[in-house]
């Protein structure tokens, strides 16, 4: 039997989709996966990148979609890698980031969720403050082994409740509030 989805997560990153799917499930929203490597414009604004990606994703998928754009912003590096997080992860990786940092290790993760269908185009932003660990700890994807959320001692990779506090969780919670309200008013 074919499963019916409320909307599709367009991305080439299956880890992000798996987290988003679990989180949205807790709000009663069923998320499908549309694997596609979206073109990313060069911009210092995550929001601008996300909006362009969402339009592209909707044109490709032709169903209600969401995309996500994230960045890891490190204080002592003036916000680097920020919008270049994906490229920096693929090039210098966690080891390279650890080598760049000295005393001030403060950082934040930012997530932008962009939704697009025939009528709506909306973005939802959230962040989580924290710091960069001194070594890689735990077996997570991306920057998970080096990011420790504020007031915690463990990295995202070591925590078993990442999906209840992450930047992604917070942005998806904002999205869900809007989306469920929209569904209700569309029904009336
Ligand atoms: P983009 O949004 O696909 O451009 O991803 C930005 C970069 O941040 C990617 O290299 C991801 O691996 C990384 N990233 C985004 N969210 C997370 C997360 O929750 N944990 C670990 N790394 C992340």
PDB file of C-alpha atoms and ligand atoms in Angstrom:
ATOM      1  CA  UNK A   1       0.000   0.000   0.000  1.00  0.00           C
ATOM      2  CA  UNK A   2       1.330   3.457  -0.915  1.00  0.00           C
ATOM      3  CA  UNK A   3       1.920   5.810   2.015  1.00  0.00           C
ATOM      4  CA  UNK A   4       0.458   9.295   1.727  1.00  0.00           C
ATOM      5  CA  UNK A   5       2.631  12.220   2.779  1.00  0.00           C
ATOM      6  CA  UNK A   6       1.588  15.707   3.900  1.00  0.00           C
ATOM      7  CA  UNK A   7       4.681  17.236   2.321  1.00  0.00           C
ATOM      8  CA  UNK A   8       8.161  16.358   1.067  1.00  0.00           C
ATOM      9  CA  UNK A   9      11.609  17.154   2.436  1.00  0.00           C
ATOM     10  CA  UNK A  10      13.805  17.980  -0.562  1.00  0.00           C
ATOM     11  CA  UNK A  11      17.493  17.376   0.122  1.00  0.00           C
ATOM     12  CA  UNK A  12      20.412  15.112  -0.621  1.00  0.00           C
ATOM     13  CA  UNK A  13      21.066  14.747   3.126  1.00  0.00           C
ATOM     14  CA  UNK A  14      19.242  11.691   4.475  1.00  0.00           C
ATOM     15  CA  UNK A  15      20.358  12.405   8.087  1.00  0.00           C
ATOM     16  CA  UNK A  16      18.525  15.722   8.087  1.00  0.00           C
ATOM     17  CA  UNK A  17      15.413  14.077   6.652  1.00  0.00           C
ATOM     18  CA  UNK A  18      15.416  11.311   9.261  1.00  0.00           C
ATOM     19  CA  UNK A  19      15.578  13.843  12.093  1.00  0.00           C
ATOM     20  CA  UNK A  20      12.935  16.103  10.506  1.00  0.00           C
ATOM     21  CA  UNK A  21      10.629  13.129   9.899  1.00  0.00           C
ATOM     22  CA  UNK A  22      10.809  12.017  13.548  1.00  0.00           C
ATOM     23  CA  UNK A  23      10.266  15.540  14.845  1.00  0.00           C
ATOM     24  CA  UNK A  24       7.283  16.248  12.549  1.00  0.00           C
ATOM     25  CA  UNK A  25       5.791  12.859  13.405  1.00  0.00           C
ATOM     26  CA  UNK A  26       5.544  14.060  17.007  1.00  0.00           C
ATOM     27  CA  UNK A  27       3.347  16.934  15.711  1.00  0.00           C
ATOM     28  CA  UNK A  28       1.231  14.556  13.590  1.00  0.00           C
ATOM     29  CA  UNK A  29       2.716  15.603  10.217  1.00  0.00           C
ATOM     30  CA  UNK A  30       3.871  12.913   7.768  1.00  0.00           C
ATOM     31  CA  UNK A  31       7.025  13.861   5.865  1.00  0.00           C
ATOM     32  CA  UNK A  32       8.204  12.132   2.677  1.00  0.00           C
ATOM     33  CA  UNK A  33      11.725  12.260   1.220  1.00  0.00           C
ATOM     34  CA  UNK A  34      12.443  13.698  -2.247  1.00  0.00           C
ATOM     35  CA  UNK A  35      16.142  13.112  -2.825  1.00  0.00           C
ATOM     36  CA  UNK A  36      17.545  15.943  -4.897  1.00  0.00           C
ATOM     37  CA  UNK A  37      20.780  17.886  -4.804  1.00  0.00           C
ATOM     38  CA  UNK A  38      19.555  21.495  -4.846  1.00  0.00           C
ATOM     39  CA  UNK A  39      21.741  24.214  -6.312  1.00  0.00           C
ATOM     40  CA  UNK A  40      22.959  26.605  -3.621  1.00  0.00           C
ATOM     41  CA  UNK A  41      23.489  30.283  -4.494  1.00  0.00           C
ATOM     42  CA  UNK A  42      26.518  32.084  -2.999  1.00  0.00           C
ATOM     43  CA  UNK A  43      25.192  34.414  -0.326  1.00  0.00           C
ATOM     44  CA  UNK A  44      26.071  35.481   3.205  1.00  0.00           C
ATOM     45  CA  UNK A  45      22.372  35.137   4.137  1.00  0.00           C
ATOM     46  CA  UNK A  46      21.025  31.695   5.052  1.00  0.00           C
ATOM     47  CA  UNK A  47      17.494  33.027   4.551  1.00  0.00           C
ATOM     48  CA  UNK A  48      18.194  34.087   0.981  1.00  0.00           C
ATOM     49  CA  UNK A  49      19.793  30.720   0.214  1.00  0.00           C
ATOM     50  CA  UNK A  50      16.812  28.890   1.766  1.00  0.00           C
ATOM     51  CA  UNK A  51      14.195  30.895  -0.187  1.00  0.00           C
ATOM     52  CA  UNK A  52      15.911  30.204  -3.519  1.00  0.00           C
ATOM     53  CA  UNK A  53      16.281  26.515  -2.657  1.00  0.00           C
ATOM     54  CA  UNK A  54      12.575  26.248  -1.736  1.00  0.00           C
ATOM     55  CA  UNK A  55      11.380  27.686  -5.065  1.00  0.00           C
ATOM     56  CA  UNK A  56      13.711  25.350  -6.939  1.00  0.00           C
ATOM     57  CA  UNK A  57      12.521  22.368  -4.864  1.00  0.00           C
ATOM     58  CA  UNK A  58       8.830  23.124  -5.479  1.00  0.00           C
ATOM     59  CA  UNK A  59       9.432  23.475  -9.237  1.00  0.00           C
ATOM     60  CA  UNK A  60      11.135  20.085  -9.236  1.00  0.00           C
ATOM     61  CA  UNK A  61       8.790  18.153  -6.908  1.00  0.00           C
ATOM     62  CA  UNK A  62       5.491  19.895  -7.821  1.00  0.00           C
ATOM     63  CA  UNK A  63       4.032  18.984  -4.409  1.00  0.00           C
ATOM     64  CA  UNK A  64       4.108  20.889  -1.077  1.00  0.00           C
ATOM     65  CA  UNK A  65       7.753  20.830   0.038  1.00  0.00           C
ATOM     66  CA  UNK A  66      10.121  21.985   2.732  1.00  0.00           C
ATOM     67  CA  UNK A  67      13.847  22.477   2.540  1.00  0.00           C
ATOM     68  CA  UNK A  68      16.308  23.239   5.295  1.00  0.00           C
ATOM     69  CA  UNK A  69      19.409  25.374   5.278  1.00  0.00           C
ATOM     70  CA  UNK A  70      21.741  25.360   8.271  1.00  0.00           C
ATOM     71  CA  UNK A  71      24.902  26.966   9.449  1.00  0.00           C
ATOM     72  CA  UNK A  72      27.359  26.590  12.295  1.00  0.00           C
ATOM     73  CA  UNK A  73      28.464  30.059  13.434  1.00  0.00           C
ATOM     74  CA  UNK A  74      31.623  30.232  15.568  1.00  0.00           C
ATOM     75  CA  UNK A  75      32.128  33.441  17.603  1.00  0.00           C
ATOM     76  CA  UNK A  76      35.933  33.614  17.554  1.00  0.00           C
ATOM     77  CA  UNK A  77      35.909  33.069  13.765  1.00  0.00           C
ATOM     78  CA  UNK A  78      33.465  35.965  13.242  1.00  0.00           C
ATOM     79  CA  UNK A  79      30.605  33.605  12.379  1.00  0.00           C
ATOM     80  CA  UNK A  80      32.616  31.317  10.074  1.00  0.00           C
ATOM     81  CA  UNK A  81      31.735  28.815   8.594  1.00  0.00           C
ATOM     82  CA  UNK A  82      28.078  30.085   8.690  1.00  0.00           C
ATOM     83  CA  UNK A  83      26.552  29.802   5.196  1.00  0.00           C
ATOM     84  CA  UNK A  84      29.685  27.921   4.048  1.00  0.00           C
ATOM     85  CA  UNK A  85      29.237  25.135   6.632  1.00  0.00           C
ATOM     86  CA  UNK A  86      28.617  22.437   4.071  1.00  0.00           C
ATOM     87  CA  UNK A  87      31.747  23.276   2.034  1.00  0.00           C
ATOM     88  CA  UNK A  88      33.893  23.636   5.149  1.00  0.00           C
ATOM     89  CA  UNK A  89      32.711  20.280   6.476  1.00  0.00           C
ATOM     90  CA  UNK A  90      33.619  18.604   3.176  1.00  0.00           C
ATOM     91  CA  UNK A  91      37.049  20.252   3.058  1.00  0.00           C
ATOM     92  CA  UNK A  92      38.668  20.805   6.495  1.00  0.00           C
ATOM     93  CA  UNK A  93      36.000  18.879   8.457  1.00  0.00           C
ATOM     94  CA  UNK A  94      35.740  18.662  12.235  1.00  0.00           C
ATOM     95  CA  UNK A  95      39.468  18.131  12.623  1.00  0.00           C
ATOM     96  CA  UNK A  96      40.193  21.363  10.765  1.00  0.00           C
ATOM     97  CA  UNK A  97      37.685  23.337  12.856  1.00  0.00           C
ATOM     98  CA  UNK A  98      39.207  22.011  16.091  1.00  0.00           C
ATOM     99  CA  UNK A  99      42.665  23.099  14.920  1.00  0.00           C
ATOM    100  CA  UNK A 100      41.439  26.661  14.292  1.00  0.00           C
ATOM    101  CA  UNK A 101      40.035  27.223  17.797  1.00  0.00           C
ATOM    102  CA  UNK A 102      41.735  28.384  20.972  1.00  0.00           C
ATOM    103  CA  UNK A 103      40.115  29.702  24.180  1.00  0.00           C
ATOM    104  CA  UNK A 104      36.822  31.182  23.014  1.00  0.00           C
ATOM    105  CA  UNK A 105      34.836  28.191  21.725  1.00  0.00           C
ATOM    106  CA  UNK A 106      31.335  29.737  21.730  1.00  0.00           C
ATOM    107  CA  UNK A 107      29.192  28.802  18.715  1.00  0.00           C
ATOM    108  CA  UNK A 108      25.603  28.473  17.556  1.00  0.00           C
ATOM    109  CA  UNK A 109      23.718  26.352  15.066  1.00  0.00           C
ATOM    110  CA  UNK A 110      21.061  28.093  12.966  1.00  0.00           C
ATOM    111  CA  UNK A 111      18.332  26.327  11.005  1.00  0.00           C
ATOM    112  CA  UNK A 112      16.023  27.824   8.394  1.00  0.00           C
ATOM    113  CA  UNK A 113      13.071  25.756   7.302  1.00  0.00           C
ATOM    114  CA  UNK A 114      11.406  26.999   4.117  1.00  0.00           C
ATOM    115  CA  UNK A 115       7.990  25.746   3.055  1.00  0.00           C
ATOM    116  CA  UNK A 116       6.568  26.197  -0.451  1.00  0.00           C
ATOM    117  CA  UNK A 117       3.325  25.158  -2.156  1.00  0.00           C
ATOM    118  CA  UNK A 118       1.114  26.794  -4.841  1.00  0.00           C
ATOM    119  CA  UNK A 119      -0.099  29.496  -2.452  1.00  0.00           C
ATOM    120  CA  UNK A 120       2.463  29.880   0.335  1.00  0.00           C
ATOM    121  CA  UNK A 121       6.133  30.519   0.693  1.00  0.00           C
ATOM    122  CA  UNK A 122       7.240  30.827   4.325  1.00  0.00           C
ATOM    123  CA  UNK A 123      10.443  30.516   6.316  1.00  0.00           C
ATOM    124  CA  UNK A 124      11.005  29.640   9.971  1.00  0.00           C
ATOM    125  CA  UNK A 125      14.283  30.314  11.739  1.00  0.00           C
ATOM    126  CA  UNK A 126      15.696  29.004  15.003  1.00  0.00           C
ATOM    127  CA  UNK A 127      19.056  28.691  16.737  1.00  0.00           C
ATOM    128  CA  UNK A 128      20.744  26.836  19.530  1.00  0.00           C
ATOM    129  CA  UNK A 129      23.677  28.305  21.456  1.00  0.00           C
ATOM    130  CA  UNK A 130      26.570  26.204  22.625  1.00  0.00           C
ATOM    131  CA  UNK A 131      30.276  25.677  22.194  1.00  0.00           C
ATOM    132  CA  UNK A 132      32.785  23.585  20.271  1.00  0.00           C
ATOM    133  CA  UNK A 133      34.323  20.670  22.162  1.00  0.00           C
ATOM    134  CA  UNK A 134      38.105  20.190  22.439  1.00  0.00           C
ATOM    135  CA  UNK A 135      38.004  16.773  20.750  1.00  0.00           C
ATOM    136  CA  UNK A 136      35.543  14.854  18.567  1.00  0.00           C
ATOM    137  CA  UNK A 137      33.178  12.972  20.844  1.00  0.00           C
ATOM    138  CA  UNK A 138      30.582  10.430  19.745  1.00  0.00           C
ATOM    139  CA  UNK A 139      29.604   9.054  16.383  1.00  0.00           C
ATOM    140  CA  UNK A 140      27.199  11.500  14.800  1.00  0.00           C
ATOM    141  CA  UNK A 141      26.897  13.038  11.364  1.00  0.00           C
ATOM    142  CA  UNK A 142      28.246  16.445  10.309  1.00  0.00           C
ATOM    143  CA  UNK A 143      29.331  18.686  13.164  1.00  0.00           C
ATOM    144  CA  UNK A 144      27.444  16.619  15.785  1.00  0.00           C
ATOM    145  CA  UNK A 145      30.655  15.196  17.367  1.00  0.00           C
ATOM    146  CA  UNK A 146      32.031  18.704  18.125  1.00  0.00           C
ATOM    147  CA  UNK A 147      28.935  20.749  19.104  1.00  0.00           C
ATOM    148  CA  UNK A 148      27.932  20.920  22.790  1.00  0.00           C
ATOM    149  CA  UNK A 149      24.602  22.706  23.442  1.00  0.00           C
ATOM    150  CA  UNK A 150      24.551  25.363  26.194  1.00  0.00           C
ATOM    151  CA  UNK A 151      24.213  23.968  29.745  1.00  0.00           C
ATOM    152  CA  UNK A 152      25.150  20.460  28.561  1.00  0.00           C
ATOM    153  CA  UNK A 153      28.327  18.439  28.908  1.00  0.00           C
ATOM    154  CA  UNK A 154      27.892  16.151  25.919  1.00  0.00           C
ATOM    155  CA  UNK A 155      28.045  16.741  22.179  1.00  0.00           C
ATOM    156  CA  UNK A 156      24.984  16.376  19.931  1.00  0.00           C
ATOM    157  CA  UNK A 157      26.491  13.044  18.858  1.00  0.00           C
ATOM    158  CA  UNK A 158      26.530  11.762  22.452  1.00  0.00           C
ATOM    159  CA  UNK A 159      23.124  13.057  23.530  1.00  0.00           C
ATOM    160  CA  UNK A 160      20.093  10.826  23.086  1.00  0.00           C
ATOM    161  CA  UNK A 161      17.654  13.750  23.100  1.00  0.00           C
ATOM    162  CA  UNK A 162      19.140  15.907  20.293  1.00  0.00           C
ATOM    163  CA  UNK A 163      15.773  15.864  18.484  1.00  0.00           C
ATOM    164  CA  UNK A 164      14.066  17.480  21.481  1.00  0.00           C
ATOM    165  CA  UNK A 165      16.308  20.537  21.666  1.00  0.00           C
ATOM    166  CA  UNK A 166      18.184  21.104  18.407  1.00  0.00           C
ATOM    167  CA  UNK A 167      18.025  24.095  16.037  1.00  0.00           C
ATOM    168  CA  UNK A 168      16.113  21.773  13.675  1.00  0.00           C
ATOM    169  CA  UNK A 169      13.559  20.856  16.373  1.00  0.00           C
ATOM    170  CA  UNK A 170      12.941  24.522  17.228  1.00  0.00           C
ATOM    171  CA  UNK A 171      12.504  25.618  13.597  1.00  0.00           C
ATOM    172  CA  UNK A 172      10.227  22.650  12.860  1.00  0.00           C
ATOM    173  CA  UNK A 173       8.138  23.409  15.928  1.00  0.00           C
ATOM    174  CA  UNK A 174       7.542  26.943  14.622  1.00  0.00           C
ATOM    175  CA  UNK A 175       6.709  25.507  11.197  1.00  0.00           C
ATOM    176  CA  UNK A 176       4.280  22.942  12.678  1.00  0.00           C
ATOM    177  CA  UNK A 177       2.382  25.602  14.637  1.00  0.00           C
ATOM    178  CA  UNK A 178       1.869  27.600  11.443  1.00  0.00           C
ATOM    179  CA  UNK A 179       1.168  24.576   9.229  1.00  0.00           C
ATOM    180  CA  UNK A 180      -1.415  22.953  11.506  1.00  0.00           C
ATOM    181  CA  UNK A 181      -3.197  26.284  11.920  1.00  0.00           C
ATOM    182  CA  UNK A 182      -3.174  26.780   8.125  1.00  0.00           C
ATOM    183  CA  UNK A 183      -4.608  23.268   7.571  1.00  0.00           C
ATOM    184  CA  UNK A 184      -7.429  24.018  10.029  1.00  0.00           C
ATOM    185  CA  UNK A 185      -8.341  27.318   8.362  1.00  0.00           C
ATOM    186  CA  UNK A 186      -8.103  25.767   4.857  1.00  0.00           C
ATOM    187  CA  UNK A 187     -10.720  23.218   6.004  1.00  0.00           C
ATOM    188  CA  UNK A 188     -13.217  25.915   6.958  1.00  0.00           C
TER     189      UNK A 188
HETATM  190  P1  LIG B   1      23.378  22.708   4.497  1.00  0.00           P
HETATM  191  O1  LIG B   1      22.198  23.277   5.158  1.00  0.00           O
HETATM  192  O2  LIG B   1      23.027  21.448   3.753  1.00  0.00           O
HETATM  193  O3  LIG B   1      24.150  23.694   3.670  1.00  0.00           O
HETATM  194  O4  LIG B   1      24.326  22.142   5.652  1.00  0.00           O
HETATM  195  C1  LIG B   1      25.218  22.886   6.383  1.00  0.00           C
HETATM  196  C2  LIG B   1      26.249  22.008   7.058  1.00  0.00           C
HETATM  197  O5  LIG B   1      25.976  21.943   8.423  1.00  0.00           O
HETATM  198  C3  LIG B   1      26.343  20.572   6.545  1.00  0.00           C
HETATM  199  O6  LIG B   1      27.702  20.270   6.340  1.00  0.00           O
HETATM  200  C4  LIG B   1      25.817  19.709   7.649  1.00  0.00           C
HETATM  201  O7  LIG B   1      26.578  18.555   7.786  1.00  0.00           O
HETATM  202  C5  LIG B   1      25.976  20.597   8.867  1.00  0.00           C
HETATM  203  N1  LIG B   1      24.833  20.441   9.763  1.00  0.00           N
HETATM  204  C6  LIG B   1      23.609  20.980   9.653  1.00  0.00           C
HETATM  205  N2  LIG B   1      22.802  20.600  10.661  1.00  0.00           N
HETATM  206  C7  LIG B   1      23.559  19.783  11.410  1.00  0.00           C
HETATM  207  C8  LIG B   1      23.279  19.045  12.589  1.00  0.00           C
HETATM  208  O8  LIG B   1      22.171  19.011  13.155  1.00  0.00           O
HETATM  209  N3  LIG B   1      24.312  18.333  13.069  1.00  0.00           N
HETATM  210  C9  LIG B   1      25.535  18.289  12.487  1.00  0.00           C
HETATM  211  N4  LIG B   1      25.852  18.951  11.400  1.00  0.00           N
HETATM  212  C10 LIG B   1      24.863  19.696  10.856  1.00  0.00           C
END
